[in-house]
Tab-separated table of C-alpha atoms in Angstrom:
chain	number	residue	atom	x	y	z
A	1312	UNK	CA	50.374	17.285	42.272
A	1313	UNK	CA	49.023	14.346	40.255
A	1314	UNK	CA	51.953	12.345	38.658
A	1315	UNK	CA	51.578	10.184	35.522
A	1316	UNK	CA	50.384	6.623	36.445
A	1317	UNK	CA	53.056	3.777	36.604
A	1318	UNK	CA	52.472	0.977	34.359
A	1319	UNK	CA	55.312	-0.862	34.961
A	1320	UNK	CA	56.324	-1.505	37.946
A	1321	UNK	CA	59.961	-1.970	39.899
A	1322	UNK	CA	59.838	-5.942	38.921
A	1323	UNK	CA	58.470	-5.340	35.091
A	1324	UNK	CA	55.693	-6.676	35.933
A	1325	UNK	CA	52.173	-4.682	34.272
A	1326	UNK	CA	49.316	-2.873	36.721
A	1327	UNK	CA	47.507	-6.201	36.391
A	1328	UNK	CA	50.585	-8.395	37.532
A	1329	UNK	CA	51.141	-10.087	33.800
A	1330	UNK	CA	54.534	-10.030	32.115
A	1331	UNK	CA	55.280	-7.760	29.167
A	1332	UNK	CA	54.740	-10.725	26.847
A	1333	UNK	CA	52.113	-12.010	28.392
A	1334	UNK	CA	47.985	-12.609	27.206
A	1335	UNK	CA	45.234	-12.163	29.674
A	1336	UNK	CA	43.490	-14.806	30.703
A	1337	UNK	CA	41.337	-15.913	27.795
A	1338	UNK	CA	38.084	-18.187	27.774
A	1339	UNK	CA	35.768	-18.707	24.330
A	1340	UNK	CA	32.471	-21.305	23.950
A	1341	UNK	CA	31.040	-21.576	20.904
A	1342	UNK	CA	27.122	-22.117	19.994
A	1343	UNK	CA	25.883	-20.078	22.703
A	1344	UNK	CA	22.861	-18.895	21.235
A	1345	UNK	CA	20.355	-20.934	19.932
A	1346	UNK	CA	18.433	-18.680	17.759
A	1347	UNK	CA	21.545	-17.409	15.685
A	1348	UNK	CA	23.097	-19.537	12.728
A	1349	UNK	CA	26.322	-19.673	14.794
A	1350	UNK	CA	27.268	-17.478	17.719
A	1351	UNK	CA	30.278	-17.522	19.937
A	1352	UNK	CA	31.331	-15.949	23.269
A	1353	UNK	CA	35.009	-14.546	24.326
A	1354	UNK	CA	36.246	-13.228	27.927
A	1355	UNK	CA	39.544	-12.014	27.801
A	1356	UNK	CA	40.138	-10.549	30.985
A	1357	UNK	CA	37.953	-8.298	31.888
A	1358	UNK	CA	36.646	-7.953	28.356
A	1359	UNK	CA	33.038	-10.073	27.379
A	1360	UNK	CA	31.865	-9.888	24.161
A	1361	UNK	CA	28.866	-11.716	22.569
A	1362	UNK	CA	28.928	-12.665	18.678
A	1363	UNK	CA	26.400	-13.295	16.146
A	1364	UNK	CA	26.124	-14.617	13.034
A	1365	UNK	CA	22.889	-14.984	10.440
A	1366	UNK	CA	23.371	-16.334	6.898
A	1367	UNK	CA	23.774	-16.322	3.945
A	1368	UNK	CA	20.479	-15.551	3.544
A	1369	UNK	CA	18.557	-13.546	0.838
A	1370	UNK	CA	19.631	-9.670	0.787
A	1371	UNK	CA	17.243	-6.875	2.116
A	1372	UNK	CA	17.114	-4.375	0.497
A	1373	UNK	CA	17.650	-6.435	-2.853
A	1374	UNK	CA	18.854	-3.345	-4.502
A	1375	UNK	CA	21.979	-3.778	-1.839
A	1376	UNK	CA	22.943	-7.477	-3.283
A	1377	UNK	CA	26.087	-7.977	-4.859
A	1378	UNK	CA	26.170	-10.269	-8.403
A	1379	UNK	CA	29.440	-11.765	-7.513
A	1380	UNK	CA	29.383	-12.471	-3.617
A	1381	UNK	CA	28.317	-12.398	-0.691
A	1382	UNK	CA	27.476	-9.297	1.127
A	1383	UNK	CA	29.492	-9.433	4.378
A	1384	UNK	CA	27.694	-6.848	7.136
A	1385	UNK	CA	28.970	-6.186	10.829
A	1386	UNK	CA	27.658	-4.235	13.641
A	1387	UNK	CA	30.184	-3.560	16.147
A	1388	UNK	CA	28.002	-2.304	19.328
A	1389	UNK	CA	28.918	-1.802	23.243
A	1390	UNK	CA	26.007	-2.122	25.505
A	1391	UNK	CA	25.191	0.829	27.499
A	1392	UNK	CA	26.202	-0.921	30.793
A	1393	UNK	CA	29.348	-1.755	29.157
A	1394	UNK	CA	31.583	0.567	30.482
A	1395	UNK	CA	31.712	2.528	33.483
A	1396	UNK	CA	29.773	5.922	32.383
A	1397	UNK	CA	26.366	4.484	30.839
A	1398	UNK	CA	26.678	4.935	27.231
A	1399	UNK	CA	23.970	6.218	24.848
A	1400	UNK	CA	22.503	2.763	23.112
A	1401	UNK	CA	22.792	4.694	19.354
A	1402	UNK	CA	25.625	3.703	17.746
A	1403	UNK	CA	28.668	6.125	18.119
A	1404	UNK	CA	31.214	7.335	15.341
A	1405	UNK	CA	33.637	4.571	17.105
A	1406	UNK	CA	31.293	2.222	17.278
A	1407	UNK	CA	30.529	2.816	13.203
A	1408	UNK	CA	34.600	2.769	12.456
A	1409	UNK	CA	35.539	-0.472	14.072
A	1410	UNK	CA	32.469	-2.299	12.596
A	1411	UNK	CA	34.042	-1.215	9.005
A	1412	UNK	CA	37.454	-2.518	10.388
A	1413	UNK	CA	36.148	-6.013	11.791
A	1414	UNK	CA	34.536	-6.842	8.164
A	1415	UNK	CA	37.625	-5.652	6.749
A	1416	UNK	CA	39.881	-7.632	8.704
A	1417	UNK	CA	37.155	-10.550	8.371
A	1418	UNK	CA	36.717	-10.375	4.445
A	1419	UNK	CA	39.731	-12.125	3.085
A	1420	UNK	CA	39.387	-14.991	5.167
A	1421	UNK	CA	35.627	-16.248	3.865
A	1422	UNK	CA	34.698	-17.595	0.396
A	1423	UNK	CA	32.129	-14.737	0.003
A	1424	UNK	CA	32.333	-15.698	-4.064
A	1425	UNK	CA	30.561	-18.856	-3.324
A	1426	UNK	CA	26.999	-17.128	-2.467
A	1427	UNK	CA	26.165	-14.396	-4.344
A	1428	UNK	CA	23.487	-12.068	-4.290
A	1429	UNK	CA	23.152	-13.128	-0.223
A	1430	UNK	CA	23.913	-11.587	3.025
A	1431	UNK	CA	25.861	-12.503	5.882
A	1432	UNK	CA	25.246	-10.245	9.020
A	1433	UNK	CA	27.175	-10.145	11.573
A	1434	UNK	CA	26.021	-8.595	14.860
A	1435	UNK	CA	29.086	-8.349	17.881
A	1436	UNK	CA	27.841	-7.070	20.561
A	1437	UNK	CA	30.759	-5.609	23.537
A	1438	UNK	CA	29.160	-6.891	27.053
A	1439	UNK	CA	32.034	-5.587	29.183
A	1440	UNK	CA	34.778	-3.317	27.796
A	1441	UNK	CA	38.233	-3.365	29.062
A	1442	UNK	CA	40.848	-2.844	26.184
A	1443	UNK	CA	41.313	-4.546	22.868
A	1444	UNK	CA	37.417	-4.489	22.184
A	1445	UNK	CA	38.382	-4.280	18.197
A	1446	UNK	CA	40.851	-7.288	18.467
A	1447	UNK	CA	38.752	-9.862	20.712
A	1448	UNK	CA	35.526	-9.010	18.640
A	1449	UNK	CA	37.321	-9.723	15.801
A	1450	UNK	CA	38.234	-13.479	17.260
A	1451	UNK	CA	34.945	-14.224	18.510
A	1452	UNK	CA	33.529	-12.651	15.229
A	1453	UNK	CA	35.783	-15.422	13.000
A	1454	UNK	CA	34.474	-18.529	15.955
A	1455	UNK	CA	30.958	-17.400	15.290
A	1456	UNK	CA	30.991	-17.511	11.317
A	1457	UNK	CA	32.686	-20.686	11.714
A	1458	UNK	CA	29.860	-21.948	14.171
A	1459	UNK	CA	27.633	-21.014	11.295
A	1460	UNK	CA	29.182	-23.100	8.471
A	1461	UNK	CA	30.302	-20.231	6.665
A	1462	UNK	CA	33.154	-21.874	4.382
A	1463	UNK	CA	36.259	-19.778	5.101
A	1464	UNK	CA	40.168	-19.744	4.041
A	1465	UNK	CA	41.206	-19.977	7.864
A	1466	UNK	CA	40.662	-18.224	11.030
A	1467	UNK	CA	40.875	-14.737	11.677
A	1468	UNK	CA	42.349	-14.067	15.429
A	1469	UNK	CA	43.220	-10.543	16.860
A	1470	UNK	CA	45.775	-9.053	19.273
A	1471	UNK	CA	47.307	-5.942	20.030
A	1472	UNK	CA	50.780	-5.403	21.274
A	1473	UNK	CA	52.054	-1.488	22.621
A	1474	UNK	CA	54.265	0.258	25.095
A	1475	UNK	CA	54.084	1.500	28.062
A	1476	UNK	CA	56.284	2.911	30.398
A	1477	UNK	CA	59.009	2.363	27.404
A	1478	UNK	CA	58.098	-1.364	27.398
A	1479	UNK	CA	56.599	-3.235	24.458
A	1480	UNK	CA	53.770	-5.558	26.292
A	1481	UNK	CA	51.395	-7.599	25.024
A	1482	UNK	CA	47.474	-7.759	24.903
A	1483	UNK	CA	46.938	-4.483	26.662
A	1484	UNK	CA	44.309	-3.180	28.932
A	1485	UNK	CA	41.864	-0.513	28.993
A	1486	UNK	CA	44.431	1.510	31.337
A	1487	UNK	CA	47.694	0.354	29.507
A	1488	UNK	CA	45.168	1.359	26.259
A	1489	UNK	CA	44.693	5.190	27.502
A	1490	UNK	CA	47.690	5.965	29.631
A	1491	UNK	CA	50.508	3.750	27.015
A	1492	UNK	CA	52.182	5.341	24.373
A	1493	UNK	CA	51.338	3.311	21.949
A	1494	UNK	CA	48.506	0.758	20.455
A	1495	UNK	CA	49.264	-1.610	17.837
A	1496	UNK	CA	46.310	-4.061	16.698
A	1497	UNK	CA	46.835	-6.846	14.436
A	1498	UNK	CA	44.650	-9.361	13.205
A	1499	UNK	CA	45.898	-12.010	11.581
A	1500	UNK	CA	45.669	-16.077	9.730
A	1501	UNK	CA	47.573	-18.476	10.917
A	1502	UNK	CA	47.572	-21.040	8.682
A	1503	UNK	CA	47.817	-18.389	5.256
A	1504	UNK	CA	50.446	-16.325	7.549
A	1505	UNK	CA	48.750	-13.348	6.103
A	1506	UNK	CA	47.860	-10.241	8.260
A	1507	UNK	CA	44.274	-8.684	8.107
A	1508	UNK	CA	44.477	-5.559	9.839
A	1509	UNK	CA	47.848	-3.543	10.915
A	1510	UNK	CA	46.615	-0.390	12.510
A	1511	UNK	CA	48.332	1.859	15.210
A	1512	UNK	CA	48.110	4.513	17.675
A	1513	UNK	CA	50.671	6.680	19.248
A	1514	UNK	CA	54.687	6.237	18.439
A	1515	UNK	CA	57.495	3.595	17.842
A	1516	UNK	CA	60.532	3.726	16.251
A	1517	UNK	CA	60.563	1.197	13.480
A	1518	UNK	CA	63.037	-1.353	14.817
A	1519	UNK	CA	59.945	-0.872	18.328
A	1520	UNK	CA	56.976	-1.027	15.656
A	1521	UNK	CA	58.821	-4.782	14.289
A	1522	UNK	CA	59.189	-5.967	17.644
A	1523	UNK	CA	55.865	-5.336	18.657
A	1524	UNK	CA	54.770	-6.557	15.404
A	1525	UNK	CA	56.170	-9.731	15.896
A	1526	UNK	CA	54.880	-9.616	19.075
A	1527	UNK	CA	51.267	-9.317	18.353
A	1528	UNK	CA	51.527	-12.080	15.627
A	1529	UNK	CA	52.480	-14.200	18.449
A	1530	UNK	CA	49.543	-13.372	20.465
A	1531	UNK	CA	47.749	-14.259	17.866
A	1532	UNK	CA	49.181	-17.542	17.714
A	1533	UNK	CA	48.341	-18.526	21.011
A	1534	UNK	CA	44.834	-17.505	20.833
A	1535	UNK	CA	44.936	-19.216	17.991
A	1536	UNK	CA	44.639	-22.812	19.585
A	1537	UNK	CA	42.269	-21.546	21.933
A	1538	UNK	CA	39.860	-20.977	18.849
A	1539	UNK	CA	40.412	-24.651	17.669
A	1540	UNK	CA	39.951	-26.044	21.180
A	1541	UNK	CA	36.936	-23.769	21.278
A	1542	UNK	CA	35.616	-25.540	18.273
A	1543	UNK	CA	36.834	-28.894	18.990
A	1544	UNK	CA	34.716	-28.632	22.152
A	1545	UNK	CA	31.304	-28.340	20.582
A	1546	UNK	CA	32.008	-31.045	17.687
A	1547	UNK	CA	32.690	-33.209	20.390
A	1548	UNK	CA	29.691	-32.161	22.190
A	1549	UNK	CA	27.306	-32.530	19.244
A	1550	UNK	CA	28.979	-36.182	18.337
A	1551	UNK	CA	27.972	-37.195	21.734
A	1552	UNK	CA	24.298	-35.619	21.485
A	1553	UNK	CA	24.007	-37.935	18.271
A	1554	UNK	CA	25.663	-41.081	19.541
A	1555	UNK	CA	23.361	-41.057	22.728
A	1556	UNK	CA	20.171	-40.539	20.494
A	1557	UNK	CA	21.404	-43.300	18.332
A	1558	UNK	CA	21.243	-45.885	21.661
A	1559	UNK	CA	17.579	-44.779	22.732
């Protein structure tokens, strides 16, 4: 008889060896495409997702431009190879949700009033999916439309927290994701100390769904600096591109 898969185990530590509280490891470059007005890549453990960003730029179709702002559009997309089972390459109901959720969570955080009757387009693409595709999309999403000069209130960063096993963890997994009890993605700005996106699967009691609140907010903290150092890292490399041209 098949039993129901242990998540935590007799040390409290997770399937993947992290601590409840703990992120996965986490690595983000930004500028990684050189035919996209910014761009930016995140791995956070397993998880490698590609972002994209052109803009603002003049709105096709015109009828489709807004007189007061900027048109913010996102396409949220897993390759086929990005999961175990191929996947078909059209996009999926899923697939058409979370893109509505990323520009949600996205929106308040850019001065879209500052170029109307433009587009910006957003493309994320998910290279490798495991877990908390929405919320690391999201991050890499906010380094990309920073790459690309889009002016912007501060950065948006995403993490989830959830239980599992009757523990609230942190920053779960594709397994922790499907076998947990519950999913709570949060996507947040540090700086404003304004939340984006609150959204949540399964069950908590409410003194659970604060903790893991609080939580996820911290997450999102520490990912946090590893946007700025993310960014940090290509000024610096662009100051030295100029200084050395400046001595030939």
């Amino acid at each position: 008889m098949s039993g129901k898969i242990r998540l935590i185990d007799e040390n409290g530590l997770r399937v993947d060896g992290r601590k409840p509280n703990e992120l996965r490891p986490i690595k983000m470059e930004v500028g990684v495409l050189s035919n996209a007005d910014g761009s930016a890549y995140i791995e956070q453990g397993k998880s490698k997702i590609l972002a994209a960003v052109y803009g603002p730029r003049e709105v096709h179709p015109r009828h489709l431009a807004l007189p007061d702002r900027a048109l913010l559009r996102c396409r949220y997309h897993m390759a086929p190879f990005s999961v175990e089972e191929r996947k078909s390459p059209a996009p999926s109901r899923r697939e058409i949700e979370l893109s509505k959720v990323i520009r949600e969570a996205l929106e308040p955080a850019i001065f879209l009033e500052k170029f109307p009757r433009t587009s910006i387009d957003l493309f994320i693409e998910v290279l490798q999916a495991d877990g908390g595709t929405r919320c690391a999309g999201t991050t890499v999403a906010a380094l990309a439309l920073a790459d690309a000069g889009i002016p912007m209130r501060d950065l948006v960063v995403a993490c989830a927290a959830g239980k599992v096993d009757g523990v609230l963890v942190l920053d779960l997994n594709d397994l922790e994701d499907k076998e947990g009890e519950a999913d709570l993605p949060v996507a947040y700005m540090p700086n404003l100390g304004l939340v984006s996106l609150l959204q949540m699967d399964g069950i908590l009691t409410f003194e659970e769904f604060k903790q893991a609140l609080n939580l996820a907010v911290e997450g999102c903290k520490q990912i946090y600096k590893l946007q700025k150092e993310a960014l940090k890292s290509k000024c610096v490399a662009i100051k030295e591109e100029v200084e050395e041209a400046c001595l030939q």
